mmCIF file of C-alpha atoms in Angstrom:
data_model
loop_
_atom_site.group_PDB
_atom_site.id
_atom_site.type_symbol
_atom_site.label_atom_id
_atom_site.label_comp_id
_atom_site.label_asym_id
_atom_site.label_seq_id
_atom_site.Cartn_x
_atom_site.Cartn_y
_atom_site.Cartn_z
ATOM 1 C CA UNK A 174 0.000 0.000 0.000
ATOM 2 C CA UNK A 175 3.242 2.464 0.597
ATOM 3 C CA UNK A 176 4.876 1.653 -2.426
ATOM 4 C CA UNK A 177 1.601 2.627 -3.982
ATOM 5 C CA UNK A 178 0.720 5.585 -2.716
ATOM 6 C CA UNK A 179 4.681 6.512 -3.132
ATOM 7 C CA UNK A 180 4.143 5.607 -7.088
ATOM 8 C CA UNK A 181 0.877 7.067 -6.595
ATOM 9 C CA UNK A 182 2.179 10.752 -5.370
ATOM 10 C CA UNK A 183 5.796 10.375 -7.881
ATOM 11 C CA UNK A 184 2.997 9.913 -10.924
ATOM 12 C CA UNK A 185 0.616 13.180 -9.601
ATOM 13 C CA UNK A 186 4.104 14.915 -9.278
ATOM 14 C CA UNK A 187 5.185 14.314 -12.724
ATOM 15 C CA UNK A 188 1.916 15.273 -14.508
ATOM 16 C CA UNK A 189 1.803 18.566 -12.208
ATOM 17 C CA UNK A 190 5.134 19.392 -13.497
ATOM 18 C CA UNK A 191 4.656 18.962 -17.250
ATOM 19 C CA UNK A 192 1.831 20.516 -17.167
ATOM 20 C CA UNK A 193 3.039 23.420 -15.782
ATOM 21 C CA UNK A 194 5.716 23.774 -18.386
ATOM 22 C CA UNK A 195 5.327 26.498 -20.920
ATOM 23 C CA UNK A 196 5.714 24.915 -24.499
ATOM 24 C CA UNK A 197 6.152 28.020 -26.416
ATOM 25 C CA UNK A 198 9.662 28.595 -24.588
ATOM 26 C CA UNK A 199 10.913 25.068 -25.788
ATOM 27 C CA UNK A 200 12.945 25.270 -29.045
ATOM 28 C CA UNK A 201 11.411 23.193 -32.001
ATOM 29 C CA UNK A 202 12.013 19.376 -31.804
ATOM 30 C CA UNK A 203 12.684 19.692 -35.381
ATOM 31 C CA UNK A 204 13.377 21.756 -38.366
ATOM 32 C CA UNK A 205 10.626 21.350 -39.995
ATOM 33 C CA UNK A 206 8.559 22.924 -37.168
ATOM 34 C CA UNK A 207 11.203 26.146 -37.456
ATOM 35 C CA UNK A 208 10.621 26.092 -41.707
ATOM 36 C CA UNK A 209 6.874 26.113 -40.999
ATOM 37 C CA UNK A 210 7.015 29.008 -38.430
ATOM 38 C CA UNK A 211 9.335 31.066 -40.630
ATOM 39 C CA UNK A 212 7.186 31.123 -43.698
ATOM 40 C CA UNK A 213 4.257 31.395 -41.997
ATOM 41 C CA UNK A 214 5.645 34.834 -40.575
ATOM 42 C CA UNK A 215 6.694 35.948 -43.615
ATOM 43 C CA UNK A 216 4.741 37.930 -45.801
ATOM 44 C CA UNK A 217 6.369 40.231 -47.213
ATOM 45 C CA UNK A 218 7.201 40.202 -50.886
ATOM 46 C CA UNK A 219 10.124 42.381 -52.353
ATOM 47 C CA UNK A 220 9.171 43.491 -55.863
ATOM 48 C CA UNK A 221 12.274 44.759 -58.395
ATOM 49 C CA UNK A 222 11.639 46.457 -61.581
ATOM 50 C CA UNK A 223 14.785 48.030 -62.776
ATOM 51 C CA UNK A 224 16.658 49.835 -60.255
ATOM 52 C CA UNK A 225 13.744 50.556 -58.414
ATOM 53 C CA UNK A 226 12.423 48.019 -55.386
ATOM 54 C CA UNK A 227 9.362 47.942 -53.630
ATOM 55 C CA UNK A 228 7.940 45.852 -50.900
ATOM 56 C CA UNK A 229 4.426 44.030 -50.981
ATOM 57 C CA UNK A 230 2.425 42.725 -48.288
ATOM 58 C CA UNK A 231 0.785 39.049 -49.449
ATOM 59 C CA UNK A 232 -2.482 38.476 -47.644
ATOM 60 C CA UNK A 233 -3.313 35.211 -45.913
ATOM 61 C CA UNK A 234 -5.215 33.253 -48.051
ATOM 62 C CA UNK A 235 -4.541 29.973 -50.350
ATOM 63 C CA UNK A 236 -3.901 32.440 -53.705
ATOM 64 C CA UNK A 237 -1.010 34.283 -51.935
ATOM 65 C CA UNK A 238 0.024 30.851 -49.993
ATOM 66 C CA UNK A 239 0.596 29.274 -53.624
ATOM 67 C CA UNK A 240 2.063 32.285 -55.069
ATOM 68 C CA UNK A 241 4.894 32.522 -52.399
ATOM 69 C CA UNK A 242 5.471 28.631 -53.264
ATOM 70 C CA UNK A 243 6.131 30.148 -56.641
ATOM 71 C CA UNK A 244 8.655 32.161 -55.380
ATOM 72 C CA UNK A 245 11.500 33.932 -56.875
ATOM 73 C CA UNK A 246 9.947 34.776 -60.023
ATOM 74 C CA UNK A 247 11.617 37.024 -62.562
ATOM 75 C CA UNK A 248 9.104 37.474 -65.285
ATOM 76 C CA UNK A 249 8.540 39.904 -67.859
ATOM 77 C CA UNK A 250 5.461 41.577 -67.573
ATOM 78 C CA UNK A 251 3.055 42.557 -70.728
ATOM 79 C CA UNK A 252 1.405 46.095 -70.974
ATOM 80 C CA UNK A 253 -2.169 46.439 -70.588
ATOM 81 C CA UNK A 254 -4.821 49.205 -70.953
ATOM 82 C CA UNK A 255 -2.200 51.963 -69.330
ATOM 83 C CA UNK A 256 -3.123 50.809 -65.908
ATOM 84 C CA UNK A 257 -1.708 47.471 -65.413
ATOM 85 C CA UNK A 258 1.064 44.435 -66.068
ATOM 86 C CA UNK A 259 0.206 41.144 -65.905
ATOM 87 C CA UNK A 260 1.990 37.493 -67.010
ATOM 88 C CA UNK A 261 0.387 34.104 -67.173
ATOM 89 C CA UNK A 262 1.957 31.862 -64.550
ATOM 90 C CA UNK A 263 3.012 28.086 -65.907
ATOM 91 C CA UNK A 264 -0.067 26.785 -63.559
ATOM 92 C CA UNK A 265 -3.293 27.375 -62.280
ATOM 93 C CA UNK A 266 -3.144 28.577 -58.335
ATOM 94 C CA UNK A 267 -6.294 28.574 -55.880
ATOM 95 C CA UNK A 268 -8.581 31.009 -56.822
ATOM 96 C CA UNK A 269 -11.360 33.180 -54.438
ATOM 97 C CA UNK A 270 -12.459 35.676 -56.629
ATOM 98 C CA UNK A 271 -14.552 38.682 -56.378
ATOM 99 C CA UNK A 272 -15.224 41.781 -58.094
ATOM 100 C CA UNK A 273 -13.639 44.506 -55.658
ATOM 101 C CA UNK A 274 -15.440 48.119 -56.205
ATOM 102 C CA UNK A 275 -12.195 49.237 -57.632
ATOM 103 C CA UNK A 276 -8.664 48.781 -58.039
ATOM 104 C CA UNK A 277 -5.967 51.035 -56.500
ATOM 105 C CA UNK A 278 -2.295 51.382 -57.099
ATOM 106 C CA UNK A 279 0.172 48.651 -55.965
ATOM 107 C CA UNK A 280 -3.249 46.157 -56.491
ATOM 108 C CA UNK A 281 -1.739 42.229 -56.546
ATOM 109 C CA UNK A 282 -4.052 40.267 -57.877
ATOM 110 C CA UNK A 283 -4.350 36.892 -59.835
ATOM 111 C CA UNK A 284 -7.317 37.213 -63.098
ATOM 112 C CA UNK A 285 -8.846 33.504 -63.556
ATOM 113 C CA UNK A 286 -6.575 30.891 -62.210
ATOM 114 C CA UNK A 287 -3.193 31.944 -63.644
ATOM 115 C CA UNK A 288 -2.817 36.117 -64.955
ATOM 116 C CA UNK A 289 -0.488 37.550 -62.012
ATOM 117 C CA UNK A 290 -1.662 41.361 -62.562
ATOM 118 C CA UNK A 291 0.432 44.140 -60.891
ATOM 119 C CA UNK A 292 -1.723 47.728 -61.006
ATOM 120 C CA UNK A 293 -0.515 50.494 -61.478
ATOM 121 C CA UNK A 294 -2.922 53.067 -61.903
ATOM 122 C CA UNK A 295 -6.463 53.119 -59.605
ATOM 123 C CA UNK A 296 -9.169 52.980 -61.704
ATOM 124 C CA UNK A 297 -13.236 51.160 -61.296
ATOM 125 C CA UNK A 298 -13.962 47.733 -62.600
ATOM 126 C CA UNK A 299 -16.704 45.117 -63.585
ATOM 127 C CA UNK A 300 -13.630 42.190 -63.519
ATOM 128 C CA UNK A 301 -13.576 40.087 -60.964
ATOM 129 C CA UNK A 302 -10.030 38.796 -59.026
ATOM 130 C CA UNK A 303 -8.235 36.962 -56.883
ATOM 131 C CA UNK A 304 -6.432 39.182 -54.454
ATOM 132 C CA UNK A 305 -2.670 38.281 -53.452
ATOM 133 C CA UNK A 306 -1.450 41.391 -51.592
ATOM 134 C CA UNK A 307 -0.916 45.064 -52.157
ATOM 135 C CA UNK A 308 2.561 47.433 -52.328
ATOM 136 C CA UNK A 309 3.196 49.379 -49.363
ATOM 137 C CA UNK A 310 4.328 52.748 -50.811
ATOM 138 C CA UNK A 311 3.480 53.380 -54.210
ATOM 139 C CA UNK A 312 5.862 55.869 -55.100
ATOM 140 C CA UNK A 313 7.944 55.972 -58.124
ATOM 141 C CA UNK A 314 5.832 52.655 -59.548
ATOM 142 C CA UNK A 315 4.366 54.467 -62.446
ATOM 143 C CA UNK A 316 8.142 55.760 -63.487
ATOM 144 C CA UNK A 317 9.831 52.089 -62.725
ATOM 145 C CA UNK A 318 6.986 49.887 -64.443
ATOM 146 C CA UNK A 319 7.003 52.275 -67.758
ATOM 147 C CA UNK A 320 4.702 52.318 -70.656
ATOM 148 C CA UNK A 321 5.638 48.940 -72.292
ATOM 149 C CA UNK A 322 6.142 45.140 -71.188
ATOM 150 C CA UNK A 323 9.201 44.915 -67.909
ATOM 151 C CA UNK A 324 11.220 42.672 -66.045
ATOM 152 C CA UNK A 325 9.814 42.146 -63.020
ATOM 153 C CA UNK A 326 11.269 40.285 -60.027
ATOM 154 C CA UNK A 327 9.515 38.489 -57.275
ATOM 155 C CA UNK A 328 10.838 37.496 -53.626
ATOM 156 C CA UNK A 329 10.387 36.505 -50.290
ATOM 157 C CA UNK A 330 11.872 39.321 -48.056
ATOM 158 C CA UNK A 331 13.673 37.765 -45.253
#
């Protein structure tokens, strides 16, 4: 009956102990768990056109998850309508599209399942889109993107 209740109180011990321990302040048993963590984090896309760079924010949603897969990209970019730049992508990505009420300026968005389209101009629209993300600071994209098809470059900041 003593060696029981010893085993007993040792067990009730143990279980108060590990329960008390805060996982979060454990490193990752693994490095997968520290790949998945990163990426997750990260969602912020550097964009290069020329000598000008500018930095995009990806939402979180299955378009802008399979985009970042996709990632680096350096693509060249076809003029359209004097508002946008767009490229079809090798393969179809998850789409969840809707017609926003309009488009603004530094607009990343995905047309059917595989047009990347980078806005540059804001303008109103019956078209409807996945969105990926948005540039943070707009400045100078009209000058860097230019009037005909570009090089772009996409890529995970770290």
């Amino acid at each position: 009956m003593k060696r029981l209740l010893l085993t007993f109180s040792f067990m009730f011990s143990m279980i108060a102990c590990l329960a008390s321990c805060d996982k979060d302040n454990l490193p990752p048993n693994n490095t997968e768990e520290m790949t998945t963590d990163n990426a997750v984090k990260s969602n912020k896309v550097r964009i290069k056109i020329g000598a000008s760079t500018f930095t995009a924010t990806l939402l979180d949603n299955p378009t802008a998850k399979a985009f970042k897969a996709l990632l680096p990209l350096t693509i060249s970019m076809k003029e359209l309508n004097n508002n946008e730049k767009f490229f079809d992508l090798p393969k179809s990505l998850p789409t969840n599209s809707s017609v926003p009420a309009s488009i603004q300026s530094g607009d990343l968005m995905l047309y059917g399942s595989n047009t990347l389209v980078l806005f540059y101009k804001s303008f109103s629209t019956s078209y409807s889109y996945s969105k990926l993300g948005k540039i943070e600071d707009v400045n100078g994209l009209v000058a860097a993107l230019g009037t005909g098809n570009v090089t772009v470059t996409f890529e995970m900041e770290e």
